[in-house]
Tab-separated table of C-alpha atoms and ligand atoms in Angstrom:
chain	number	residue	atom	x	y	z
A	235	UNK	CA	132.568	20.941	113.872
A	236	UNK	CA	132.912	23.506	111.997
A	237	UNK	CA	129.140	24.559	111.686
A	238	UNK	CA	129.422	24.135	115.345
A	239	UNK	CA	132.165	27.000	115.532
A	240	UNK	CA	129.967	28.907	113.174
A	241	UNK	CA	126.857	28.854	115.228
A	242	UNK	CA	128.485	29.755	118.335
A	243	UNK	CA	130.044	32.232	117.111
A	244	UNK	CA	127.539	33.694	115.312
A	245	UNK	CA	125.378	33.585	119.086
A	246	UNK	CA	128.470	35.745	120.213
A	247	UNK	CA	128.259	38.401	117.889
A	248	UNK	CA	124.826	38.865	117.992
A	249	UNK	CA	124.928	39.092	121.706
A	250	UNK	CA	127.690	41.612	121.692
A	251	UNK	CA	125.964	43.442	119.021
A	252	UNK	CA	122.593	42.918	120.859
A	253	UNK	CA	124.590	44.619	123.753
A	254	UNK	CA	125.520	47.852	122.010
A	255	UNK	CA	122.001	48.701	120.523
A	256	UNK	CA	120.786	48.517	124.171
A	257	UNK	CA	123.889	51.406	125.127
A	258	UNK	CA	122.515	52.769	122.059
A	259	UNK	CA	119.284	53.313	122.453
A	260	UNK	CA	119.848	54.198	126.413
A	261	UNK	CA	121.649	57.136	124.610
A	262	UNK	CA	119.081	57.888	122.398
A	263	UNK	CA	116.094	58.124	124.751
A	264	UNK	CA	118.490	59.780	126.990
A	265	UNK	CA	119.189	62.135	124.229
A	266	UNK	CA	115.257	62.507	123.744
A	267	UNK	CA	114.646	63.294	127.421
A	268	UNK	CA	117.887	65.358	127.480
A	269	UNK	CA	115.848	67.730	124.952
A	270	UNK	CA	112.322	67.956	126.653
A	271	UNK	CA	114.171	69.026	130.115
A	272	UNK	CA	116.940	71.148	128.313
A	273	UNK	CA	119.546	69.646	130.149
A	274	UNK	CA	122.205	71.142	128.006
A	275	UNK	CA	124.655	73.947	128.588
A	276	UNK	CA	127.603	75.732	126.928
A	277	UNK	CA	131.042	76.401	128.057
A	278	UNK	CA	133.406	78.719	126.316
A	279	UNK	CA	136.888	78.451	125.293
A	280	UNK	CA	139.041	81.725	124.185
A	281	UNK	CA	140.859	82.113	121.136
A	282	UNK	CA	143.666	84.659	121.371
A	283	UNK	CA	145.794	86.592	119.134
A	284	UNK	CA	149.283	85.301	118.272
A	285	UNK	CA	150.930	88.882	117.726
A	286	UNK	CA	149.085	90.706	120.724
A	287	UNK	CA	148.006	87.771	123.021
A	288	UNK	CA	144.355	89.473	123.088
A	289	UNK	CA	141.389	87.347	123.193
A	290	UNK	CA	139.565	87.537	119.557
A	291	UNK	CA	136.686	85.216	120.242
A	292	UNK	CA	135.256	82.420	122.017
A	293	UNK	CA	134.443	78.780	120.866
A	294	UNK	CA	130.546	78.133	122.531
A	295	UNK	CA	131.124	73.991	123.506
A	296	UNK	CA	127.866	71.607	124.478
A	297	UNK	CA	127.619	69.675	127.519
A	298	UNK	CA	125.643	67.378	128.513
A	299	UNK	CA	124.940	66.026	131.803
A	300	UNK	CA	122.594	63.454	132.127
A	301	UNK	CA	121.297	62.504	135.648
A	302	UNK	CA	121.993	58.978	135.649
A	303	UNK	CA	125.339	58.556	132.904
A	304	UNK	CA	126.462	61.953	134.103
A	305	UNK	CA	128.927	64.262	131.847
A	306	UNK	CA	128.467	62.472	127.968
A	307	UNK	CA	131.255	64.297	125.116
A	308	UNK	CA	129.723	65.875	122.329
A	309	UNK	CA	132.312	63.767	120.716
A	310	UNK	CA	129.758	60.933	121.851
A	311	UNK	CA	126.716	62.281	121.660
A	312	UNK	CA	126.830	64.677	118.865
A	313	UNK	CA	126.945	61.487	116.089
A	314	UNK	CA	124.181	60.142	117.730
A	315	UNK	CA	122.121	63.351	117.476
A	316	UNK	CA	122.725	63.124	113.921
A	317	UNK	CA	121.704	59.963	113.380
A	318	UNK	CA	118.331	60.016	115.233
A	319	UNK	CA	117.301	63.437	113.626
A	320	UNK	CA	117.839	65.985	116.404
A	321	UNK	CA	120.820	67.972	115.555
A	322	UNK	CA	119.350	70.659	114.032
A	323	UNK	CA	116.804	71.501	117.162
A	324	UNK	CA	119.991	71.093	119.319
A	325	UNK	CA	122.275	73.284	117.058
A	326	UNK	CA	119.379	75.687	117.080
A	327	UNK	CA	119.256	75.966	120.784
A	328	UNK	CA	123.363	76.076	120.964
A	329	UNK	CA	123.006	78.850	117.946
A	330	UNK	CA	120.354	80.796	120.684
A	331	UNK	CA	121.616	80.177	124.211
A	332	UNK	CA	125.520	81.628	122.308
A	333	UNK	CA	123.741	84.632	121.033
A	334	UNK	CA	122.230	85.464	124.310
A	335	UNK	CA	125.360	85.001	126.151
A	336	UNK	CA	127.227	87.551	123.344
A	337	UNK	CA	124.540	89.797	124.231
A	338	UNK	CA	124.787	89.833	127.439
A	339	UNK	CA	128.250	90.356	127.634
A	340	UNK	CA	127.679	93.218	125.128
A	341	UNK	CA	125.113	94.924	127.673
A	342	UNK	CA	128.029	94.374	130.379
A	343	UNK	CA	130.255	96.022	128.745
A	344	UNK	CA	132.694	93.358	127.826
A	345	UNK	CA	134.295	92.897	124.726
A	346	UNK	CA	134.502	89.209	123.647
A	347	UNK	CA	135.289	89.610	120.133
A	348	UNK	CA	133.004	86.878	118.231
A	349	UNK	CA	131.466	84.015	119.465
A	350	UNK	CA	131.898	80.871	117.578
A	351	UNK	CA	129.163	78.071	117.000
A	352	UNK	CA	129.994	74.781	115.709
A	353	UNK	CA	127.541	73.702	112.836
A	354	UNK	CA	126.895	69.990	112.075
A	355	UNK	CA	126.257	68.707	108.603
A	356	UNK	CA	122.797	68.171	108.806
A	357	UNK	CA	121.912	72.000	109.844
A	358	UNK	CA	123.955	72.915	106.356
A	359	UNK	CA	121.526	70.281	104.795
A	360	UNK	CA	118.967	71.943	106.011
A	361	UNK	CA	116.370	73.992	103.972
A	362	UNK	CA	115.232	76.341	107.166
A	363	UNK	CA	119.393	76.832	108.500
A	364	UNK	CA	119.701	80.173	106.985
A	365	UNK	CA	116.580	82.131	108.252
A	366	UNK	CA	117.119	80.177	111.245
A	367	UNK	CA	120.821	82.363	111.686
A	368	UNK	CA	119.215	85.767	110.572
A	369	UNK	CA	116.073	85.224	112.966
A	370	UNK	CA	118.307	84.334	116.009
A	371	UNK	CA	120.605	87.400	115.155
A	372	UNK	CA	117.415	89.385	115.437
A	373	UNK	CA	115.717	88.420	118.201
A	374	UNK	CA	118.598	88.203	120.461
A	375	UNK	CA	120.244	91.710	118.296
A	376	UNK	CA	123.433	90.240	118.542
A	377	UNK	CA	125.381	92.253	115.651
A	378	UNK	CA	126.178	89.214	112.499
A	379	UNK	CA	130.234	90.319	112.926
A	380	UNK	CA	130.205	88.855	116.272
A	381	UNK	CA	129.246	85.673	115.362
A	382	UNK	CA	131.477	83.079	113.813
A	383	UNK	CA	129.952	79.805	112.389
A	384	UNK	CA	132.421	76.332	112.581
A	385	UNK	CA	131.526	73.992	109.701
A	386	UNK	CA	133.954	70.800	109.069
A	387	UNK	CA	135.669	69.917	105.730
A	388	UNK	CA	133.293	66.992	105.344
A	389	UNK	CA	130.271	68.696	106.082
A	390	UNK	CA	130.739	71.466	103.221
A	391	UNK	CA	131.751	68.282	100.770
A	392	UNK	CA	129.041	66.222	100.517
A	393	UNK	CA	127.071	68.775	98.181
A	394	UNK	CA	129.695	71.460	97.849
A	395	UNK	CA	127.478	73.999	95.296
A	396	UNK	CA	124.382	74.019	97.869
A	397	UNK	CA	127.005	74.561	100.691
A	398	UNK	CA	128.468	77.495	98.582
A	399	UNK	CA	125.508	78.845	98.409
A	400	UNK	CA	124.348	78.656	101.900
A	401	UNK	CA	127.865	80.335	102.917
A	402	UNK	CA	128.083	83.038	100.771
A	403	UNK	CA	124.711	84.448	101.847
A	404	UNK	CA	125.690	83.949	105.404
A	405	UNK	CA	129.001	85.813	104.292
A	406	UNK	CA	126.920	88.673	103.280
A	407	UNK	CA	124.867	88.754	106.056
A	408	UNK	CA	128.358	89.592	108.345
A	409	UNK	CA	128.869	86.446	109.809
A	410	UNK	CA	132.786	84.946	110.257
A	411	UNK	CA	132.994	81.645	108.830
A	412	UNK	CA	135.850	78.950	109.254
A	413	UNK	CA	136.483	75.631	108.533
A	414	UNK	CA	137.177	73.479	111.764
A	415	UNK	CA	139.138	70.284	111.729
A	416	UNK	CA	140.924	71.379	108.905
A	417	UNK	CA	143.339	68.521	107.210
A	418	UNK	CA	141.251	65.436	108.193
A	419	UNK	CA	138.699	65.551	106.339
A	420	UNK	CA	139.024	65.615	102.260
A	421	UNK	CA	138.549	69.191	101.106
A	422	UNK	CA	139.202	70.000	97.603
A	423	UNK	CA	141.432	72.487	96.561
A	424	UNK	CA	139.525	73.839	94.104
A	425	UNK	CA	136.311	74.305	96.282
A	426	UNK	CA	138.252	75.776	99.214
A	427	UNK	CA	139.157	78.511	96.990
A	428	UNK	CA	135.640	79.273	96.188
A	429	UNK	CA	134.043	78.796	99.583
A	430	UNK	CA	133.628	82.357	101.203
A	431	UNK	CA	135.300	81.234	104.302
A	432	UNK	CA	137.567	83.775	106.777
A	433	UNK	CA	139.290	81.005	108.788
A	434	UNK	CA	141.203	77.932	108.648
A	435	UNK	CA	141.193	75.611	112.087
A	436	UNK	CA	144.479	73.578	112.150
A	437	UNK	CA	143.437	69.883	113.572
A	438	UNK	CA	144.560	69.558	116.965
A	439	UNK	CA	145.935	66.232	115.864
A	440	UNK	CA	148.515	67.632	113.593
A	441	UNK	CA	149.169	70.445	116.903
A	442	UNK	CA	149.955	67.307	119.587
A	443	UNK	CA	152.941	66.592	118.305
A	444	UNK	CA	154.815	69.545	116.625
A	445	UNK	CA	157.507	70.706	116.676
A	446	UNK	CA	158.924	66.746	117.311
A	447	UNK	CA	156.748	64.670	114.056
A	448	UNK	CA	158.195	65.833	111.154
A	449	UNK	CA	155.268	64.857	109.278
A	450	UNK	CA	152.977	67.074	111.055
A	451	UNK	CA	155.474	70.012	111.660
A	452	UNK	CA	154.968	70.067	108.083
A	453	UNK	CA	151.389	69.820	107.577
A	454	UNK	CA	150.967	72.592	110.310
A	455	UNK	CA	153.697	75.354	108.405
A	456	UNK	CA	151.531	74.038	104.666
A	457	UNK	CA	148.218	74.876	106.265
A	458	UNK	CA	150.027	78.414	107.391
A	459	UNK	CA	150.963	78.882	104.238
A	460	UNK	CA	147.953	77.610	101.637
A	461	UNK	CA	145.714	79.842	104.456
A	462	UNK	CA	147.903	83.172	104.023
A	463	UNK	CA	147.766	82.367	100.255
A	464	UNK	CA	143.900	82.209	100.287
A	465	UNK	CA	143.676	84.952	102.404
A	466	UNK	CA	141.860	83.682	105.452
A	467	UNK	CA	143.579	83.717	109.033
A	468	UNK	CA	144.675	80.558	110.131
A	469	UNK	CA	143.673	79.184	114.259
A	470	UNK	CA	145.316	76.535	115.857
A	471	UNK	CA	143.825	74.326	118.169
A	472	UNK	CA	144.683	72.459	120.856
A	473	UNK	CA	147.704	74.287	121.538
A	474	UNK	CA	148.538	72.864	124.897
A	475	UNK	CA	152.531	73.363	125.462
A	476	UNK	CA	154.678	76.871	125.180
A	477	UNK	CA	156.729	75.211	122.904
A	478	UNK	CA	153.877	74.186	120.271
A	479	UNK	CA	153.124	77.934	120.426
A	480	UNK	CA	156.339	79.661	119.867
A	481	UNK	CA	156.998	77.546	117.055
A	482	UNK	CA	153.308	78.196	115.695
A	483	UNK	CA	153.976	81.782	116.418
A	484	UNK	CA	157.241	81.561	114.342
A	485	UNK	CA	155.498	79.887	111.343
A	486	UNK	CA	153.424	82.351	111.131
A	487	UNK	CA	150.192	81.580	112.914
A	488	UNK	CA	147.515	84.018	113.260
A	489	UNK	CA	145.385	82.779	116.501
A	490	UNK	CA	145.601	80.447	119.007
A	491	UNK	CA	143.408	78.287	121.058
A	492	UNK	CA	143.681	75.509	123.757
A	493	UNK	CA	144.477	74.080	127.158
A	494	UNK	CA	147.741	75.982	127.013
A	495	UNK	CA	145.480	79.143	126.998
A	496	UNK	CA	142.389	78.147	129.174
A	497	UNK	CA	140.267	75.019	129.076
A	498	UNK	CA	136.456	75.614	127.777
A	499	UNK	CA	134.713	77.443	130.856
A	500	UNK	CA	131.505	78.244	132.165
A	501	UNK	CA	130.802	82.492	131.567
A	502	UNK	CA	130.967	83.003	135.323
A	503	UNK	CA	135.050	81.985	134.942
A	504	UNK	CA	135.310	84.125	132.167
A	505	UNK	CA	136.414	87.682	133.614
A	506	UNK	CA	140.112	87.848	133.055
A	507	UNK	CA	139.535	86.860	129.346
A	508	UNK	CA	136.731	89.362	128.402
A	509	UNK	CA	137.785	93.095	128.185
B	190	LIG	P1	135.839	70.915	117.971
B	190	LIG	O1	134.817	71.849	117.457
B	190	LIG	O2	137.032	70.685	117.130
B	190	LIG	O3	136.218	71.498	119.402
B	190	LIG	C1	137.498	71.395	119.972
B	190	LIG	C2	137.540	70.302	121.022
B	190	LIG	O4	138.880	70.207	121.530
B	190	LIG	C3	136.669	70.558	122.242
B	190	LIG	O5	136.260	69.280	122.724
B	190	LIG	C4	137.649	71.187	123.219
B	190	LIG	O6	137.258	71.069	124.562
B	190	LIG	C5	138.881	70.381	122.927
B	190	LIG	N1	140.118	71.098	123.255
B	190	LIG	C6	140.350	72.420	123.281
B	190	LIG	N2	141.634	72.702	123.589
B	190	LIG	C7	142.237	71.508	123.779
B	190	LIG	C8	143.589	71.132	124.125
B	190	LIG	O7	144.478	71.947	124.319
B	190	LIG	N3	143.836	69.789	124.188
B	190	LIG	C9	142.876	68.854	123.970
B	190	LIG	N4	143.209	67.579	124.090
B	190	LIG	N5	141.593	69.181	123.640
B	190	LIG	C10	141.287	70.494	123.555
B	190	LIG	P2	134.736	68.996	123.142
B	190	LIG	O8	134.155	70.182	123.834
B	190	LIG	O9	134.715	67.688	123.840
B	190	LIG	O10	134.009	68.863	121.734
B	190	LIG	C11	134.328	67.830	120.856
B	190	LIG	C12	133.672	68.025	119.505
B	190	LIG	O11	132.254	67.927	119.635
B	190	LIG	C13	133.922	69.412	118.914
B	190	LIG	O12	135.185	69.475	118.281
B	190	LIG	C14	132.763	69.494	117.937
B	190	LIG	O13	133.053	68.782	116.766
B	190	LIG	C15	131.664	68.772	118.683
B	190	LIG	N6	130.803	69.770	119.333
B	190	LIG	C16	130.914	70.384	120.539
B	190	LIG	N7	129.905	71.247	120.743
B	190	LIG	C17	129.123	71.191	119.630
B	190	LIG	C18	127.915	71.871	119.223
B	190	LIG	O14	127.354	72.737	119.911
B	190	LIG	N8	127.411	71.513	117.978
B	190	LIG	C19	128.027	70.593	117.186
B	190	LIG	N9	127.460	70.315	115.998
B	190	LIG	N10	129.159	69.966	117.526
B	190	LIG	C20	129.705	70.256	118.740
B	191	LIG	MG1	134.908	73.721	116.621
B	192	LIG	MG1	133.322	87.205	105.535
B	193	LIG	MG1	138.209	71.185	115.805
């Protein structure tokens, strides 16, 4: 009976699990195909200025949208990209397609401050990252100060003297560097304070919330304050409601950046937030 139980429900799981690699690898052929007929494009969300409510920057977002699944997150998708090996020719073409946009704006005439670029672990693993950045900032001429590179805790962890090392010489090249996500992941102390980062990103889970969890009321006004102490400007995202942003405003909080503001929007919607 009970080897009975066991067998059927060892048939389940493998079904079920048999299941998921076929969704899987759907998404990763999809992915593959997604590549060859560059069906990606950005969308950008502004970051403003707490003190003067002028827009400082914009975050560059991927989307995907695949002609049978239609509109996949990066939330999704990204992971996968990871795992099958083609982040860092994605994150490449997200690094080029952002510079081009900057650039055009800059031949417009319109200021947009920086754009940021998010940066997955694997491109900091990677040997080529680095002249990768400084060849795109040539070819496209888009000056290294407008560019902002978004690299997670985790990501700068898992071998935190190569990562220092990588950073500091895209520091010196004039590129803005923050650390997104910041409070989920597991950064230590004593690396932060070495890492030549500008920026601190306060999760947008800790944001939800405030000023009515306690808890994360508090984590938000600690990140304020360990950020000021080190320096760097502190960003919150995900700032949806006016009342998460006075009382991020009160505590102290340099920039802002969420629904509240403007969702993440193709360049074309763009006017009223570029100078
Ligand atoms: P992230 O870098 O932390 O980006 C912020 C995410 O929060 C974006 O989701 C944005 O659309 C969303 N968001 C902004 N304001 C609000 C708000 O007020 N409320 C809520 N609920 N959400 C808000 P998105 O575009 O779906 O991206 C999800 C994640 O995927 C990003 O998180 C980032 O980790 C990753 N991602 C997106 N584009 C890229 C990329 O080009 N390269 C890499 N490596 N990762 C990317
Ligand atoms: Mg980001
Ligand atoms: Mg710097
Ligand atoms: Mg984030």
């Amino acid at each position: 009976r009970a080897k009975l139980n066991g067998r059927n429900n060892y048939a389940f799981y493998t079904q079920s699990l048999t299941l998921e690699s076929v969704e899987h690898l759907k998404l990763q052929s999809a992915l593959h195909s997604a590549i060859t007929n560059n069906a990606f494009h950005l969308v950008y969300q502004p970051k403003l200025d707490f003190s003067t409510g002028e827009t400082v920057g914009f975050e560059a977002l991927l989307r995907w949208v695949d002609p049978l699944m239609g509109n996949i997150s990066p939330a999704i998708f990204i992971p996968v990209a990871e795992k099958i090996g083609v982040i860092c020719n994605i994150g490449l073409w997200v690094l080029n397609s952002a510079a081009r946009q900057g650039i055009e704006w800059l031949k417009q005439g319109k200021h947009f401050g920086r754009i940021s670029v998010n940066v997955a672990g694997p491109q900091l693993q990677d040997a080529g990252f680095f002249d990768e950045v400084k060849t795109v900032l040539e070819q496209t001429g888009l000056p290294p100060e407008c560019l902002e590179l978004e690299v997670t805790e985790s990501c700068m962890m898992s071998d935190p003297k190569a990562v220092i090392k990588l950073l500091k010489k895209l520091g010196d090249l004039g590129v803005e560097l923050s650390v997104d996500d910041f409070g989920t992941g597991y950064s230590s102390l004593n690396y932060l304070k070495r890492l030549p980062i500008d920026k601190l990103k306060i999760d947008q889970s800790f944001v939800r919330d405030i000023p009515h969890n306690a808890n994360n009321t508090a984590i938000s006004k600690a990140i304020i304050a360990l950020g000021h102490a080190l320096n760097l400007t502190v960003i919150a995202e995900g700032v949806e409601t006016l009342e998460q942003a006075e009382f991020l405003r009160q505590s102290g909080c340099d920039e802002a950046q969420g629904y509240l503001y403007s969702k993440p929007l193709l360049p074309s919607e763009l006017n009223k937030f570029l100078g």
